[in-house]
Amino acid sequence: MSEIQLHRLDLNLLVTFEVLMDEGSVARAAEKLGKTPSAVSHALARLREQVGDPLMVKVGGKMQPSPFALTLIEEVRPILRSIQRVVAPPKTFDPATSTRTFRIAVPAIPSLINAVFARLSEDAPGVSLEWVGLGPHVYAAVADERIDLGFLGADKQLPEGLVEHVMPPLTRYTFMRRGHPALGNWGKKAWLDWPHVVVGLSDAARQTVEDSIKRDGLNRRIGAHIPEFSGIGPLLSGSNMLATNLKPFLGADITTYGLVWRPPPVDLPTITFRFFWSARLTADPGNRWLREIVIGAFEALCDDAKGLHDG
């Protein structure tokens, strides 16, 4: 028997062959497949030609498999089942019963964390969520599906294999405690003279500020570098530091710690962020559910921030 040319082999022939082996009858196989007996006979003839074996022979009114057919069916069944699994629609995801663990690389904004875990506690008590740091290799980790959802500034081209959800541009404000001495003479000098607290997030979030003021020949004082946004509120409320940041990133801490804000007296551009995930997980029900919760919670923070009015 010459080597089979796979590109000429019709997968439907193997499907028909499996049903014939199960039913042992052309008529019954045709009924199960929803085909005519002649179509089933024709498919069997084509497969016989392809493999160079009679496969099934009519003996005493019944179709009897050849020795090669018995060997072939044992090989064909797992292949067909594997194909079924590959092309089957994604399994449904039931948050209420799932015990899946998700990992997200999203800023640890207290209001966002509270909102997301409140939803998980209510809708998915068995689901675990790991809130990981924004390291330098987030894009690669998301592409490799080691992280389900990432968040960074949209200042660079999105790497291949990822899908993004771009958020509307956000405006920076300078936050401080109520009664801060700078409020009496707010201007560029006050903004430069009083120490600032900065949070390590990404080049898009921080470096654009440094680039903008250096472009104008200015240099602000950095009084503290902290790793998380949760530290901004208590630090500002108990000191004379300033923080040039975004309203959604401070969230409820603005009210909790009695912070006020002013437009920065220097020219700073708006900033655009994006959520992103592996393209392979776009249709995954669990990943889609997670995205809806996290992105929805962040969008709600942005909407709430629009309603805040400074005093």
PDB file of C-alpha atoms in Angstrom:
ATOM      1  CA  MET A   1       0.000   0.000   0.000  1.00  0.00           C
ATOM      2  CA  SER A   2       1.402   3.375  -1.018  1.00  0.00           C
ATOM      3  CA  GLU A   3       1.620   6.229   1.477  1.00  0.00           C
ATOM      4  CA  ILE A   4      -1.697   8.004   2.019  1.00  0.00           C
ATOM      5  CA  GLN A   5      -1.832  11.649   1.003  1.00  0.00           C
ATOM      6  CA  LEU A   6      -3.488  13.249   4.018  1.00  0.00           C
ATOM      7  CA  HIS A   7      -4.536  16.338   2.077  1.00  0.00           C
ATOM      8  CA  ARG A   8      -6.673  14.042  -0.104  1.00  0.00           C
ATOM      9  CA  LEU A   9      -8.284  12.222   2.810  1.00  0.00           C
ATOM     10  CA  ASP A  10     -11.797  13.400   3.638  1.00  0.00           C
ATOM     11  CA  LEU A  11     -12.425  13.394   7.388  1.00  0.00           C
ATOM     12  CA  ASN A  12     -16.080  12.563   6.694  1.00  0.00           C
ATOM     13  CA  LEU A  13     -14.941   9.176   5.374  1.00  0.00           C
ATOM     14  CA  LEU A  14     -13.564   8.290   8.786  1.00  0.00           C
ATOM     15  CA  VAL A  15     -16.759   9.489  10.472  1.00  0.00           C
ATOM     16  CA  THR A  16     -18.792   7.277   8.165  1.00  0.00           C
ATOM     17  CA  PHE A  17     -16.400   4.379   8.757  1.00  0.00           C
ATOM     18  CA  GLU A  18     -16.834   4.645  12.530  1.00  0.00           C
ATOM     19  CA  VAL A  19     -20.629   4.568  12.276  1.00  0.00           C
ATOM     20  CA  LEU A  20     -20.470   1.616   9.881  1.00  0.00           C
ATOM     21  CA  MET A  21     -18.317  -0.266  12.352  1.00  0.00           C
ATOM     22  CA  ASP A  22     -20.788   0.511  15.140  1.00  0.00           C
ATOM     23  CA  GLU A  23     -23.932  -0.361  13.201  1.00  0.00           C
ATOM     24  CA  GLY A  24     -22.659  -3.182  10.975  1.00  0.00           C
ATOM     25  CA  SER A  25     -25.155  -2.160   8.303  1.00  0.00           C
ATOM     26  CA  VAL A  26     -25.134   0.371   5.475  1.00  0.00           C
ATOM     27  CA  ALA A  27     -28.844   1.038   5.956  1.00  0.00           C
ATOM     28  CA  ARG A  28     -28.592   1.668   9.712  1.00  0.00           C
ATOM     29  CA  ALA A  29     -25.446   3.757   9.266  1.00  0.00           C
ATOM     30  CA  ALA A  30     -27.204   5.859   6.614  1.00  0.00           C
ATOM     31  CA  GLU A  31     -30.150   6.425   8.962  1.00  0.00           C
ATOM     32  CA  LYS A  32     -27.891   7.495  11.839  1.00  0.00           C
ATOM     33  CA  LEU A  33     -25.867   9.832   9.622  1.00  0.00           C
ATOM     34  CA  GLY A  34     -28.910  11.275   7.890  1.00  0.00           C
ATOM     35  CA  LYS A  35     -27.631  10.143   4.490  1.00  0.00           C
ATOM     36  CA  THR A  36     -28.817   7.812   1.777  1.00  0.00           C
ATOM     37  CA  PRO A  37     -27.499   4.221   1.713  1.00  0.00           C
ATOM     38  CA  SER A  38     -25.897   4.916  -1.674  1.00  0.00           C
ATOM     39  CA  ALA A  39     -23.980   7.882  -0.200  1.00  0.00           C
ATOM     40  CA  VAL A  40     -22.684   5.664   2.626  1.00  0.00           C
ATOM     41  CA  SER A  41     -21.690   2.932   0.153  1.00  0.00           C
ATOM     42  CA  HIS A  42     -19.906   5.511  -1.982  1.00  0.00           C
ATOM     43  CA  ALA A  43     -18.003   6.846   1.061  1.00  0.00           C
ATOM     44  CA  LEU A  44     -16.936   3.304   1.988  1.00  0.00           C
ATOM     45  CA  ALA A  45     -15.723   2.723  -1.565  1.00  0.00           C
ATOM     46  CA  ARG A  46     -13.641   5.905  -1.475  1.00  0.00           C
ATOM     47  CA  LEU A  47     -12.071   4.970   1.853  1.00  0.00           C
ATOM     48  CA  ARG A  48     -11.295   1.471   0.568  1.00  0.00           C
ATOM     49  CA  GLU A  49      -9.469   3.076  -2.352  1.00  0.00           C
ATOM     50  CA  GLN A  50      -7.563   5.393  -0.021  1.00  0.00           C
ATOM     51  CA  VAL A  51      -6.331   2.680   2.374  1.00  0.00           C
ATOM     52  CA  GLY A  52      -6.079  -0.197  -0.078  1.00  0.00           C
ATOM     53  CA  ASP A  53      -8.183  -2.572   2.017  1.00  0.00           C
ATOM     54  CA  PRO A  54     -11.776  -3.864   1.677  1.00  0.00           C
ATOM     55  CA  LEU A  55     -12.451  -2.783   5.291  1.00  0.00           C
ATOM     56  CA  MET A  56     -15.980  -4.237   5.472  1.00  0.00           C
ATOM     57  CA  VAL A  57     -17.257  -7.206   3.523  1.00  0.00           C
ATOM     58  CA  LYS A  58     -20.827  -8.497   3.338  1.00  0.00           C
ATOM     59  CA  VAL A  59     -20.942 -12.013   4.766  1.00  0.00           C
ATOM     60  CA  GLY A  60     -24.241 -13.804   5.352  1.00  0.00           C
ATOM     61  CA  GLY A  61     -26.219 -10.613   4.998  1.00  0.00           C
ATOM     62  CA  LYS A  62     -24.032  -8.706   7.480  1.00  0.00           C
ATOM     63  CA  MET A  63     -21.077  -6.368   7.081  1.00  0.00           C
ATOM     64  CA  GLN A  64     -17.998  -7.972   8.601  1.00  0.00           C
ATOM     65  CA  PRO A  65     -14.831  -5.930   9.290  1.00  0.00           C
ATOM     66  CA  SER A  66     -11.473  -6.980   7.909  1.00  0.00           C
ATOM     67  CA  PRO A  67      -8.511  -7.426  10.280  1.00  0.00           C
ATOM     68  CA  PHE A  68      -7.168  -4.063   9.103  1.00  0.00           C
ATOM     69  CA  ALA A  69     -10.537  -2.417   9.815  1.00  0.00           C
ATOM     70  CA  LEU A  70     -10.436  -3.698  13.402  1.00  0.00           C
ATOM     71  CA  THR A  71      -6.995  -2.158  13.847  1.00  0.00           C
ATOM     72  CA  LEU A  72      -7.961   1.055  12.076  1.00  0.00           C
ATOM     73  CA  ILE A  73     -11.053   1.717  14.175  1.00  0.00           C
ATOM     74  CA  GLU A  74      -8.986   1.572  17.385  1.00  0.00           C
ATOM     75  CA  GLU A  75      -6.769   4.309  15.981  1.00  0.00           C
ATOM     76  CA  VAL A  76      -9.569   6.364  14.462  1.00  0.00           C
ATOM     77  CA  ARG A  77     -11.848   6.619  17.522  1.00  0.00           C
ATOM     78  CA  PRO A  78      -9.467   8.615  19.770  1.00  0.00           C
ATOM     79  CA  ILE A  79      -8.562  10.873  16.843  1.00  0.00           C
ATOM     80  CA  LEU A  80     -12.214  11.705  16.173  1.00  0.00           C
ATOM     81  CA  ARG A  81     -12.887  12.285  19.880  1.00  0.00           C
ATOM     82  CA  SER A  82      -9.852  14.575  20.069  1.00  0.00           C
ATOM     83  CA  ILE A  83     -11.115  16.595  17.112  1.00  0.00           C
ATOM     84  CA  GLN A  84     -14.518  16.874  18.772  1.00  0.00           C
ATOM     85  CA  ARG A  85     -12.916  18.308  21.911  1.00  0.00           C
ATOM     86  CA  VAL A  86     -10.818  20.794  19.946  1.00  0.00           C
ATOM     87  CA  VAL A  87     -13.645  22.236  17.862  1.00  0.00           C
ATOM     88  CA  ALA A  88     -16.362  22.048  20.520  1.00  0.00           C
ATOM     89  CA  PRO A  89     -17.708  25.407  21.746  1.00  0.00           C
ATOM     90  CA  PRO A  90     -16.167  26.614  25.021  1.00  0.00           C
ATOM     91  CA  LYS A  91     -17.681  25.006  28.076  1.00  0.00           C
ATOM     92  CA  THR A  92     -20.034  27.141  30.058  1.00  0.00           C
ATOM     93  CA  PHE A  93     -18.594  28.875  33.093  1.00  0.00           C
ATOM     94  CA  ASP A  94     -20.704  28.902  36.224  1.00  0.00           C
ATOM     95  CA  PRO A  95     -19.268  31.434  38.709  1.00  0.00           C
ATOM     96  CA  ALA A  96     -21.425  30.062  41.512  1.00  0.00           C
ATOM     97  CA  THR A  97     -19.817  26.604  41.380  1.00  0.00           C
ATOM     98  CA  SER A  98     -16.396  27.314  39.857  1.00  0.00           C
ATOM     99  CA  THR A  99     -13.189  26.843  41.861  1.00  0.00           C
ATOM    100  CA  ARG A 100     -10.994  28.383  39.182  1.00  0.00           C
ATOM    101  CA  THR A 101      -8.036  30.600  40.098  1.00  0.00           C
ATOM    102  CA  PHE A 102      -7.480  33.806  38.109  1.00  0.00           C
ATOM    103  CA  ARG A 103      -4.440  36.070  38.130  1.00  0.00           C
ATOM    104  CA  ILE A 104      -4.583  39.746  37.199  1.00  0.00           C
ATOM    105  CA  ALA A 105      -1.860  42.396  36.919  1.00  0.00           C
ATOM    106  CA  VAL A 106      -3.904  45.511  37.627  1.00  0.00           C
ATOM    107  CA  PRO A 107      -3.062  48.497  39.865  1.00  0.00           C
ATOM    108  CA  ALA A 108      -3.895  47.784  43.507  1.00  0.00           C
ATOM    109  CA  ILE A 109      -6.409  50.607  43.801  1.00  0.00           C
ATOM    110  CA  PRO A 110      -8.249  50.091  47.114  1.00  0.00           C
ATOM    111  CA  SER A 111     -11.676  51.031  45.741  1.00  0.00           C
ATOM    112  CA  LEU A 112     -11.170  48.731  42.763  1.00  0.00           C
ATOM    113  CA  ILE A 113     -10.039  45.831  44.926  1.00  0.00           C
ATOM    114  CA  ASN A 114     -13.057  46.258  47.206  1.00  0.00           C
ATOM    115  CA  ALA A 115     -15.498  46.380  44.297  1.00  0.00           C
ATOM    116  CA  VAL A 116     -14.051  43.330  42.538  1.00  0.00           C
ATOM    117  CA  PHE A 117     -13.862  41.138  45.641  1.00  0.00           C
ATOM    118  CA  ALA A 118     -17.367  42.177  46.672  1.00  0.00           C
ATOM    119  CA  ARG A 119     -18.636  40.797  43.355  1.00  0.00           C
ATOM    120  CA  LEU A 120     -16.603  37.613  43.706  1.00  0.00           C
ATOM    121  CA  SER A 121     -17.827  37.062  47.256  1.00  0.00           C
ATOM    122  CA  GLU A 122     -21.424  37.408  46.132  1.00  0.00           C
ATOM    123  CA  ASP A 123     -21.368  35.676  42.747  1.00  0.00           C
ATOM    124  CA  ALA A 124     -18.398  33.287  42.883  1.00  0.00           C
ATOM    125  CA  PRO A 125     -17.483  32.254  46.442  1.00  0.00           C
ATOM    126  CA  GLY A 126     -15.294  29.393  45.218  1.00  0.00           C
ATOM    127  CA  VAL A 127     -13.235  31.446  42.763  1.00  0.00           C
ATOM    128  CA  SER A 128      -9.752  32.571  43.807  1.00  0.00           C
ATOM    129  CA  LEU A 129      -8.193  35.782  42.526  1.00  0.00           C
ATOM    130  CA  GLU A 130      -4.480  36.572  42.717  1.00  0.00           C
ATOM    131  CA  TRP A 131      -3.806  40.316  42.395  1.00  0.00           C
ATOM    132  CA  VAL A 132      -0.183  40.376  41.219  1.00  0.00           C
ATOM    133  CA  GLY A 133       2.245  43.263  40.795  1.00  0.00           C
ATOM    134  CA  LEU A 134       2.863  45.136  37.576  1.00  0.00           C
ATOM    135  CA  GLY A 135       6.325  43.842  36.740  1.00  0.00           C
ATOM    136  CA  PRO A 136       8.411  44.598  33.650  1.00  0.00           C
ATOM    137  CA  HIS A 137       7.279  41.433  31.869  1.00  0.00           C
ATOM    138  CA  VAL A 138       3.515  41.809  32.124  1.00  0.00           C
ATOM    139  CA  TYR A 139       2.918  41.673  28.370  1.00  0.00           C
ATOM    140  CA  ALA A 140       4.849  38.401  28.037  1.00  0.00           C
ATOM    141  CA  ALA A 141       3.112  36.877  31.063  1.00  0.00           C
ATOM    142  CA  VAL A 142      -0.326  37.743  29.661  1.00  0.00           C
ATOM    143  CA  ALA A 143       0.592  36.419  26.210  1.00  0.00           C
ATOM    144  CA  ASP A 144       1.719  33.132  27.817  1.00  0.00           C
ATOM    145  CA  GLU A 145      -1.554  33.049  29.816  1.00  0.00           C
ATOM    146  CA  ARG A 146       0.274  33.053  33.142  1.00  0.00           C
ATOM    147  CA  ILE A 147      -1.779  36.177  33.844  1.00  0.00           C
ATOM    148  CA  ASP A 148      -5.420  36.428  32.770  1.00  0.00           C
ATOM    149  CA  LEU A 149      -5.750  40.202  32.585  1.00  0.00           C
ATOM    150  CA  GLY A 150      -3.228  43.044  32.516  1.00  0.00           C
ATOM    151  CA  PHE A 151      -3.383  46.818  32.744  1.00  0.00           C
ATOM    152  CA  LEU A 152      -0.822  49.349  31.514  1.00  0.00           C
ATOM    153  CA  GLY A 153      -0.591  52.653  29.728  1.00  0.00           C
ATOM    154  CA  ALA A 154      -1.491  52.587  26.055  1.00  0.00           C
ATOM    155  CA  ASP A 155       1.694  54.439  25.134  1.00  0.00           C
ATOM    156  CA  LYS A 156       3.256  51.519  23.262  1.00  0.00           C
ATOM    157  CA  GLN A 157       2.119  49.290  20.425  1.00  0.00           C
ATOM    158  CA  LEU A 158       0.243  46.258  21.699  1.00  0.00           C
ATOM    159  CA  PRO A 159       2.330  43.090  21.201  1.00  0.00           C
ATOM    160  CA  GLU A 160       1.007  40.404  18.876  1.00  0.00           C
ATOM    161  CA  GLY A 161      -1.239  37.773  20.389  1.00  0.00           C
ATOM    162  CA  LEU A 162      -2.988  40.196  22.738  1.00  0.00           C
ATOM    163  CA  VAL A 163      -6.380  41.918  22.651  1.00  0.00           C
ATOM    164  CA  GLU A 164      -7.005  45.271  24.308  1.00  0.00           C
ATOM    165  CA  HIS A 165      -9.800  47.367  25.759  1.00  0.00           C
ATOM    166  CA  VAL A 166      -8.699  51.001  25.676  1.00  0.00           C
ATOM    167  CA  MET A 167     -10.075  53.312  28.342  1.00  0.00           C
ATOM    168  CA  PRO A 168     -10.955  56.984  27.751  1.00  0.00           C
ATOM    169  CA  PRO A 169      -8.124  59.458  28.486  1.00  0.00           C
ATOM    170  CA  LEU A 170      -7.778  60.530  32.112  1.00  0.00           C
ATOM    171  CA  THR A 171      -6.764  63.940  33.445  1.00  0.00           C
ATOM    172  CA  ARG A 172      -4.160  64.373  36.169  1.00  0.00           C
ATOM    173  CA  TYR A 173      -4.797  66.446  39.277  1.00  0.00           C
ATOM    174  CA  THR A 174      -2.592  67.390  42.186  1.00  0.00           C
ATOM    175  CA  PHE A 175      -3.970  66.127  45.507  1.00  0.00           C
ATOM    176  CA  MET A 176      -3.192  67.383  49.011  1.00  0.00           C
ATOM    177  CA  ARG A 177      -4.705  67.517  52.450  1.00  0.00           C
ATOM    178  CA  ARG A 178      -7.364  70.056  53.230  1.00  0.00           C
ATOM    179  CA  GLY A 179      -5.694  73.135  54.737  1.00  0.00           C
ATOM    180  CA  HIS A 180      -2.381  72.514  52.945  1.00  0.00           C
ATOM    181  CA  PRO A 181      -0.202  75.685  52.919  1.00  0.00           C
ATOM    182  CA  ALA A 182       0.114  75.492  49.123  1.00  0.00           C
ATOM    183  CA  LEU A 183      -3.604  76.200  48.693  1.00  0.00           C
ATOM    184  CA  GLY A 184      -3.080  79.834  49.721  1.00  0.00           C
ATOM    185  CA  ASN A 185      -0.721  80.574  46.848  1.00  0.00           C
ATOM    186  CA  TRP A 186      -1.327  77.745  44.401  1.00  0.00           C
ATOM    187  CA  GLY A 187       0.914  78.042  41.388  1.00  0.00           C
ATOM    188  CA  LYS A 188       3.964  76.621  39.682  1.00  0.00           C
ATOM    189  CA  LYS A 189       6.338  77.615  42.502  1.00  0.00           C
ATOM    190  CA  ALA A 190       4.226  75.878  45.156  1.00  0.00           C
ATOM    191  CA  TRP A 191       3.898  72.785  42.957  1.00  0.00           C
ATOM    192  CA  LEU A 192       7.675  72.610  42.534  1.00  0.00           C
ATOM    193  CA  ASP A 193       8.649  73.491  46.105  1.00  0.00           C
ATOM    194  CA  TRP A 194       6.461  71.097  48.088  1.00  0.00           C
ATOM    195  CA  PRO A 195       7.571  67.408  48.054  1.00  0.00           C
ATOM    196  CA  HIS A 196       5.661  64.906  45.916  1.00  0.00           C
ATOM    197  CA  VAL A 197       4.783  61.295  46.537  1.00  0.00           C
ATOM    198  CA  VAL A 198       4.914  59.024  43.479  1.00  0.00           C
ATOM    199  CA  VAL A 199       3.670  55.472  42.960  1.00  0.00           C
ATOM    200  CA  GLY A 200       5.572  53.050  40.769  1.00  0.00           C
ATOM    201  CA  LEU A 201       3.209  51.992  37.976  1.00  0.00           C
ATOM    202  CA  SER A 202       4.511  52.360  34.428  1.00  0.00           C
ATOM    203  CA  ASP A 203       6.419  54.717  32.186  1.00  0.00           C
ATOM    204  CA  ALA A 204       3.122  56.010  30.820  1.00  0.00           C
ATOM    205  CA  ALA A 205       1.892  57.020  34.263  1.00  0.00           C
ATOM    206  CA  ARG A 206       5.034  58.554  35.674  1.00  0.00           C
ATOM    207  CA  GLN A 207       7.594  59.381  33.022  1.00  0.00           C
ATOM    208  CA  THR A 208       5.290  61.681  31.067  1.00  0.00           C
ATOM    209  CA  VAL A 209       5.181  63.956  34.117  1.00  0.00           C
ATOM    210  CA  GLU A 210       8.967  64.022  34.417  1.00  0.00           C
ATOM    211  CA  ASP A 211       9.407  64.539  30.690  1.00  0.00           C
ATOM    212  CA  SER A 212       6.914  67.402  30.641  1.00  0.00           C
ATOM    213  CA  ILE A 213       8.500  69.397  33.472  1.00  0.00           C
ATOM    214  CA  LYS A 214      12.056  68.739  32.290  1.00  0.00           C
ATOM    215  CA  ARG A 215      11.022  69.968  28.853  1.00  0.00           C
ATOM    216  CA  ASP A 216      10.177  73.273  30.514  1.00  0.00           C
ATOM    217  CA  GLY A 217      13.444  73.307  32.463  1.00  0.00           C
ATOM    218  CA  LEU A 218      11.724  72.499  35.769  1.00  0.00           C
ATOM    219  CA  ASN A 219      12.453  69.986  38.490  1.00  0.00           C
ATOM    220  CA  ARG A 220       9.967  68.922  41.175  1.00  0.00           C
ATOM    221  CA  ARG A 221      10.850  67.562  44.600  1.00  0.00           C
ATOM    222  CA  ILE A 222      10.182  63.859  45.163  1.00  0.00           C
ATOM    223  CA  GLY A 223       9.559  63.254  48.830  1.00  0.00           C
ATOM    224  CA  ALA A 224       8.500  59.594  48.715  1.00  0.00           C
ATOM    225  CA  HIS A 225       8.325  56.606  46.392  1.00  0.00           C
ATOM    226  CA  ILE A 226       5.676  54.101  47.446  1.00  0.00           C
ATOM    227  CA  PRO A 227       4.612  50.799  45.816  1.00  0.00           C
ATOM    228  CA  GLU A 228       0.828  50.996  46.139  1.00  0.00           C
ATOM    229  CA  PHE A 229      -1.927  53.565  45.700  1.00  0.00           C
ATOM    230  CA  SER A 230      -3.322  52.635  49.097  1.00  0.00           C
ATOM    231  CA  GLY A 231      -0.492  54.600  50.691  1.00  0.00           C
ATOM    232  CA  ILE A 232      -1.281  57.936  49.040  1.00  0.00           C
ATOM    233  CA  GLY A 233      -4.316  58.928  51.118  1.00  0.00           C
ATOM    234  CA  PRO A 234      -2.879  58.385  54.600  1.00  0.00           C
ATOM    235  CA  LEU A 235       0.468  59.896  53.580  1.00  0.00           C
ATOM    236  CA  LEU A 236      -1.090  63.069  52.200  1.00  0.00           C
ATOM    237  CA  SER A 237      -3.481  63.459  55.117  1.00  0.00           C
ATOM    238  CA  GLY A 238      -0.648  63.403  57.629  1.00  0.00           C
ATOM    239  CA  SER A 239       1.925  65.510  55.803  1.00  0.00           C
ATOM    240  CA  ASN A 240       2.439  68.429  53.465  1.00  0.00           C
ATOM    241  CA  MET A 241       3.228  66.224  50.499  1.00  0.00           C
ATOM    242  CA  LEU A 242       1.525  66.513  47.126  1.00  0.00           C
ATOM    243  CA  ALA A 243       0.489  63.742  44.731  1.00  0.00           C
ATOM    244  CA  THR A 244      -0.163  64.365  41.061  1.00  0.00           C
ATOM    245  CA  ASN A 245      -2.366  61.466  40.092  1.00  0.00           C
ATOM    246  CA  LEU A 246      -5.736  60.383  38.742  1.00  0.00           C
ATOM    247  CA  LYS A 247      -9.062  60.563  40.538  1.00  0.00           C
ATOM    248  CA  PRO A 248     -10.063  56.933  39.816  1.00  0.00           C
ATOM    249  CA  PHE A 249      -6.741  55.716  41.225  1.00  0.00           C
ATOM    250  CA  LEU A 250      -7.412  57.351  44.586  1.00  0.00           C
ATOM    251  CA  GLY A 251     -11.122  56.498  44.498  1.00  0.00           C
ATOM    252  CA  ALA A 252     -12.902  56.542  47.858  1.00  0.00           C
ATOM    253  CA  ASP A 253      -9.660  57.531  49.629  1.00  0.00           C
ATOM    254  CA  ILE A 254     -10.251  61.082  48.407  1.00  0.00           C
ATOM    255  CA  THR A 255     -13.269  61.340  50.680  1.00  0.00           C
ATOM    256  CA  THR A 256     -11.950  59.060  53.425  1.00  0.00           C
ATOM    257  CA  TYR A 257      -8.833  61.148  53.970  1.00  0.00           C
ATOM    258  CA  GLY A 258     -10.390  64.521  53.201  1.00  0.00           C
ATOM    259  CA  LEU A 259      -8.203  65.291  50.216  1.00  0.00           C
ATOM    260  CA  VAL A 260      -8.606  68.254  47.904  1.00  0.00           C
ATOM    261  CA  TRP A 261      -7.171  68.728  44.450  1.00  0.00           C
ATOM    262  CA  ARG A 262      -6.150  71.405  42.022  1.00  0.00           C
ATOM    263  CA  PRO A 263      -5.200  71.361  38.341  1.00  0.00           C
ATOM    264  CA  PRO A 264      -1.404  71.093  38.079  1.00  0.00           C
ATOM    265  CA  PRO A 265       0.095  74.503  37.241  1.00  0.00           C
ATOM    266  CA  VAL A 266       2.294  72.833  34.636  1.00  0.00           C
ATOM    267  CA  ASP A 267       1.324  71.460  31.244  1.00  0.00           C
ATOM    268  CA  LEU A 268       0.696  67.734  31.654  1.00  0.00           C
ATOM    269  CA  PRO A 269      -0.940  65.584  28.960  1.00  0.00           C
ATOM    270  CA  THR A 270      -3.873  63.300  29.613  1.00  0.00           C
ATOM    271  CA  ILE A 271      -3.042  59.625  29.929  1.00  0.00           C
ATOM    272  CA  THR A 272      -4.723  56.621  28.336  1.00  0.00           C
ATOM    273  CA  PHE A 273      -4.686  53.131  29.832  1.00  0.00           C
ATOM    274  CA  ARG A 274      -5.731  49.779  28.466  1.00  0.00           C
ATOM    275  CA  PHE A 275      -6.721  46.387  29.763  1.00  0.00           C
ATOM    276  CA  PHE A 276      -5.329  43.506  27.721  1.00  0.00           C
ATOM    277  CA  TRP A 277      -5.509  39.721  27.595  1.00  0.00           C
ATOM    278  CA  SER A 278      -4.371  36.785  25.476  1.00  0.00           C
ATOM    279  CA  ALA A 279      -6.200  36.548  22.155  1.00  0.00           C
ATOM    280  CA  ARG A 280      -6.592  32.820  22.802  1.00  0.00           C
ATOM    281  CA  LEU A 281      -8.735  33.596  25.859  1.00  0.00           C
ATOM    282  CA  THR A 282     -11.050  36.092  24.177  1.00  0.00           C
ATOM    283  CA  ALA A 283     -13.883  33.569  23.859  1.00  0.00           C
ATOM    284  CA  ASP A 284     -13.111  31.730  27.113  1.00  0.00           C
ATOM    285  CA  PRO A 285     -16.256  32.124  29.269  1.00  0.00           C
ATOM    286  CA  GLY A 286     -14.341  32.402  32.539  1.00  0.00           C
ATOM    287  CA  ASN A 287     -11.910  34.995  31.237  1.00  0.00           C
ATOM    288  CA  ARG A 288     -14.743  36.973  29.671  1.00  0.00           C
ATOM    289  CA  TRP A 289     -16.620  36.928  32.997  1.00  0.00           C
ATOM    290  CA  LEU A 290     -13.523  38.151  34.821  1.00  0.00           C
ATOM    291  CA  ARG A 291     -12.943  40.942  32.293  1.00  0.00           C
ATOM    292  CA  GLU A 292     -16.503  42.156  32.619  1.00  0.00           C
ATOM    293  CA  ILE A 293     -16.175  42.392  36.408  1.00  0.00           C
ATOM    294  CA  VAL A 294     -12.757  44.081  36.570  1.00  0.00           C
ATOM    295  CA  ILE A 295     -13.191  46.437  33.613  1.00  0.00           C
ATOM    296  CA  GLY A 296     -16.739  47.233  34.707  1.00  0.00           C
ATOM    297  CA  ALA A 297     -15.537  48.072  38.224  1.00  0.00           C
ATOM    298  CA  PHE A 298     -12.822  50.362  36.868  1.00  0.00           C
ATOM    299  CA  GLU A 299     -15.280  52.104  34.554  1.00  0.00           C
ATOM    300  CA  ALA A 300     -17.561  52.656  37.549  1.00  0.00           C
ATOM    301  CA  LEU A 301     -14.630  54.247  39.419  1.00  0.00           C
ATOM    302  CA  CYS A 302     -14.074  56.594  36.492  1.00  0.00           C
ATOM    303  CA  ASP A 303     -17.755  57.541  36.447  1.00  0.00           C
ATOM    304  CA  ASP A 304     -17.753  58.174  40.202  1.00  0.00           C
ATOM    305  CA  ALA A 305     -14.653  60.339  39.862  1.00  0.00           C
ATOM    306  CA  LYS A 306     -16.433  62.566  37.369  1.00  0.00           C
ATOM    307  CA  GLY A 307     -19.012  63.401  40.035  1.00  0.00           C
ATOM    308  CA  LEU A 308     -16.451  64.538  42.606  1.00  0.00           C
ATOM    309  CA  HIS A 309     -16.320  68.275  43.210  1.00  0.00           C
ATOM    310  CA  ASP A 310     -13.398  69.922  44.960  1.00  0.00           C
ATOM    311  CA  GLY A 311     -13.864  72.069  47.987  1.00  0.00           C
TER     312      GLY A 311
END
